[in-house]
Amino acid sequence: HAVSGALQTVNGIGYGNWFAGVGVGIDFYRYRSVPLFLDLRRSLDMKKGNKLFVYADGGYNLPWVKRDEPVFSIWGWPTNTDYVYKGGLYMDAGLGYAVHVKGGNAFLLSTGYSHKSFSEKRITTAITGENTERRDIQKFTYSMHRLMIKLGWQF
């Protein structure tokens, strides 16, 4: 269990108790990635002032992984490894509270469940002899889930 951070910005429009926007962020949970998503929120209170809200985000997660791992061969052959990444699903949903301050701004506190995924293909090439090479292809799928606490500012 680890604590990690994420930065996000969401821009959109509101109508009545509804808000819809487009968001982008940098997520440092386990592997760094860039989520691109649609954000939909609904305030649960019709009165002015502080409001409880529910939200749902969904979109695409782009991996931003940098590999600097040395690759060793037990046979002593020279090797080269290429990493190919492909994005996956991003989603986040939860419940929050907006504390309104002067000028129409609000401090946001929310908690929710987040999921992000992506895949990796490792292609390792070893020169095993004169004009002979061996290729090893490994495929990995990463699926990460977590509970989040978010702090935000609405203006």
Short mmCIF file of C-alpha atoms in Angstrom, two decimals:
data_model
loop_
_atom_site.label_atom_id
_atom_site.label_comp_id
_atom_site.label_asym_id
_atom_site.label_seq_id
_atom_site.Cartn_x
_atom_site.Cartn_y
_atom_site.Cartn_z
CA HIS A 1 0.00 0.00 0.00
CA ALA A 2 1.47 3.28 -1.11
CA VAL A 3 0.56 6.93 -1.00
CA SER A 4 0.97 8.77 -4.29
CA GLY A 5 -0.19 11.99 -5.84
CA ALA A 6 -1.97 13.16 -8.94
CA LEU A 7 -2.56 16.59 -10.49
CA GLN A 8 -5.63 17.27 -12.61
CA THR A 9 -7.36 20.16 -14.29
CA VAL A 10 -10.95 20.07 -15.52
CA ASN A 11 -12.53 22.75 -17.70
CA GLY A 12 -16.17 22.82 -18.65
CA ILE A 13 -19.58 24.40 -18.20
CA GLY A 14 -22.35 24.13 -15.65
CA TYR A 15 -26.12 24.30 -16.02
CA GLY A 16 -28.30 24.18 -12.93
CA ASN A 17 -27.02 21.36 -10.74
CA TRP A 18 -25.04 19.75 -13.59
CA PHE A 19 -21.45 20.26 -14.70
CA ALA A 20 -19.69 18.66 -17.70
CA GLY A 21 -16.07 19.14 -18.64
CA VAL A 22 -12.91 17.74 -20.15
CA GLY A 23 -9.93 16.92 -17.95
CA VAL A 24 -6.27 16.02 -18.17
CA GLY A 25 -3.78 15.14 -15.47
CA ILE A 26 -0.56 13.52 -14.38
CA ASP A 27 -1.03 10.45 -12.20
CA PHE A 28 1.92 9.08 -10.21
CA TYR A 29 0.19 5.98 -8.83
CA ARG A 30 2.57 3.01 -9.32
CA TYR A 31 3.47 4.02 -12.90
CA ARG A 32 3.34 7.61 -14.12
CA SER A 33 0.59 8.23 -16.66
CA VAL A 34 -1.51 10.96 -18.26
CA PRO A 35 -5.28 10.46 -18.00
CA LEU A 36 -7.49 12.26 -20.56
CA PHE A 37 -11.14 12.15 -19.49
CA LEU A 38 -14.66 13.52 -19.54
CA ASP A 39 -15.96 14.73 -16.17
CA LEU A 40 -19.65 14.77 -15.21
CA ARG A 41 -20.89 16.12 -11.84
CA ARG A 42 -24.24 16.69 -10.22
CA SER A 43 -24.87 18.77 -7.11
CA LEU A 44 -27.31 17.11 -4.74
CA ASP A 45 -28.56 20.30 -3.08
CA MET A 46 -30.78 22.89 -4.79
CA LYS A 47 -29.94 25.67 -2.30
CA LYS A 48 -27.13 28.19 -2.68
CA GLY A 49 -23.99 27.75 -0.61
CA ASN A 50 -22.12 24.57 0.29
CA LYS A 51 -23.14 21.52 -1.76
CA LEU A 52 -22.75 17.77 -1.77
CA PHE A 53 -21.98 16.39 -5.26
CA VAL A 54 -21.38 13.11 -7.08
CA TYR A 55 -18.94 12.80 -9.96
CA ALA A 56 -17.86 10.34 -12.63
CA ASP A 57 -14.81 10.56 -14.89
CA GLY A 58 -14.06 8.29 -17.81
CA GLY A 59 -11.48 8.28 -20.56
CA TYR A 60 -8.11 7.09 -21.78
CA ASN A 61 -4.92 6.55 -19.77
CA LEU A 62 -1.63 7.26 -21.58
CA PRO A 63 1.44 5.64 -19.99
CA TRP A 64 4.42 7.93 -19.35
CA VAL A 65 6.89 5.29 -18.24
CA LYS A 66 10.65 5.60 -18.57
CA ARG A 67 12.65 2.39 -18.42
CA ASP A 68 16.37 2.45 -17.72
CA GLU A 69 16.71 -1.16 -16.64
CA PRO A 70 19.87 -2.93 -17.78
CA VAL A 71 19.24 -6.23 -19.52
CA PHE A 72 21.61 -9.09 -18.77
CA SER A 73 22.05 -12.36 -20.59
CA ILE A 74 23.15 -15.40 -18.62
CA TRP A 75 25.09 -16.53 -21.69
CA GLY A 76 27.03 -13.29 -22.02
CA TRP A 77 25.49 -12.43 -25.40
CA PRO A 78 24.91 -8.75 -26.14
CA THR A 79 21.22 -7.88 -25.80
CA ASN A 80 18.93 -4.98 -26.64
CA THR A 81 15.43 -4.44 -25.18
CA ASP A 82 12.74 -2.24 -26.71
CA TYR A 83 9.65 -1.24 -24.72
CA VAL A 84 6.35 -0.47 -26.45
CA TYR A 85 3.48 0.97 -24.39
CA LYS A 86 -0.21 1.19 -25.21
CA GLY A 87 -2.77 3.17 -23.21
CA GLY A 88 -5.92 1.83 -21.58
CA LEU A 89 -9.03 2.70 -19.62
CA TYR A 90 -9.19 5.47 -17.03
CA MET A 91 -12.16 5.96 -14.70
CA ASP A 92 -12.83 7.64 -11.39
CA ALA A 93 -16.11 8.08 -9.51
CA GLY A 94 -17.04 9.34 -6.08
CA LEU A 95 -18.71 11.76 -3.72
CA GLY A 96 -17.61 15.25 -2.73
CA TYR A 97 -18.43 18.44 -0.87
CA ALA A 98 -18.04 21.99 -2.20
CA VAL A 99 -17.45 24.76 0.36
CA HIS A 100 -18.31 28.05 -1.37
CA VAL A 101 -16.30 31.19 -0.68
CA LYS A 102 -16.52 34.76 -1.99
CA GLY A 103 -16.57 35.45 -5.71
CA GLY A 104 -18.27 32.19 -6.72
CA ASN A 105 -15.17 30.12 -5.94
CA ALA A 106 -15.30 26.89 -3.96
CA PHE A 107 -12.97 24.57 -2.08
CA LEU A 108 -13.64 20.94 -3.11
CA LEU A 109 -13.08 17.83 -1.02
CA SER A 110 -13.97 14.46 -2.50
CA THR A 111 -13.29 10.76 -2.15
CA GLY A 112 -13.71 8.09 -4.76
CA TYR A 113 -12.55 4.95 -6.50
CA SER A 114 -10.07 5.13 -9.37
CA HIS A 115 -9.00 2.62 -12.03
CA LYS A 116 -6.31 2.99 -14.67
CA SER A 117 -4.74 0.48 -17.05
CA PHE A 118 -2.17 0.19 -19.83
CA SER A 119 -0.08 -2.50 -21.52
CA GLU A 120 3.60 -3.03 -22.22
CA LYS A 121 5.41 -5.16 -24.78
CA ARG A 122 9.11 -5.95 -24.20
CA ILE A 123 11.09 -7.11 -27.21
CA THR A 124 14.53 -8.44 -26.24
CA THR A 125 16.96 -9.23 -29.03
CA ALA A 126 20.15 -11.18 -28.32
CA ILE A 127 23.00 -11.74 -30.76
CA THR A 128 23.74 -15.44 -30.20
CA GLY A 129 26.37 -15.97 -32.84
CA GLU A 130 27.61 -14.84 -36.18
CA ASN A 131 24.51 -13.65 -38.11
CA THR A 132 22.23 -15.32 -35.55
CA GLU A 133 19.84 -13.56 -33.21
CA ARG A 134 17.16 -14.61 -30.77
CA ARG A 135 14.05 -12.51 -30.06
CA ASP A 136 12.02 -12.81 -26.89
CA ILE A 137 8.66 -10.98 -26.72
CA GLN A 138 6.89 -10.49 -23.39
CA LYS A 139 3.49 -8.82 -22.96
CA PHE A 140 2.26 -7.27 -19.71
CA THR A 141 -1.09 -5.72 -18.80
CA TYR A 142 -1.20 -3.37 -15.81
CA SER A 143 -4.51 -2.72 -14.05
CA MET A 144 -4.41 -0.45 -11.00
CA HIS A 145 -7.21 0.29 -8.55
CA ARG A 146 -7.24 2.65 -5.58
CA LEU A 147 -9.29 4.77 -3.22
CA MET A 148 -8.59 8.48 -3.66
CA ILE A 149 -8.98 11.61 -1.57
CA LYS A 150 -8.97 14.77 -3.70
CA LEU A 151 -8.59 18.44 -2.80
CA GLY A 152 -9.52 21.02 -5.38
CA TRP A 153 -10.38 24.62 -6.17
CA GLN A 154 -13.30 25.67 -8.34
CA PHE A 155 -13.42 29.10 -9.95
#
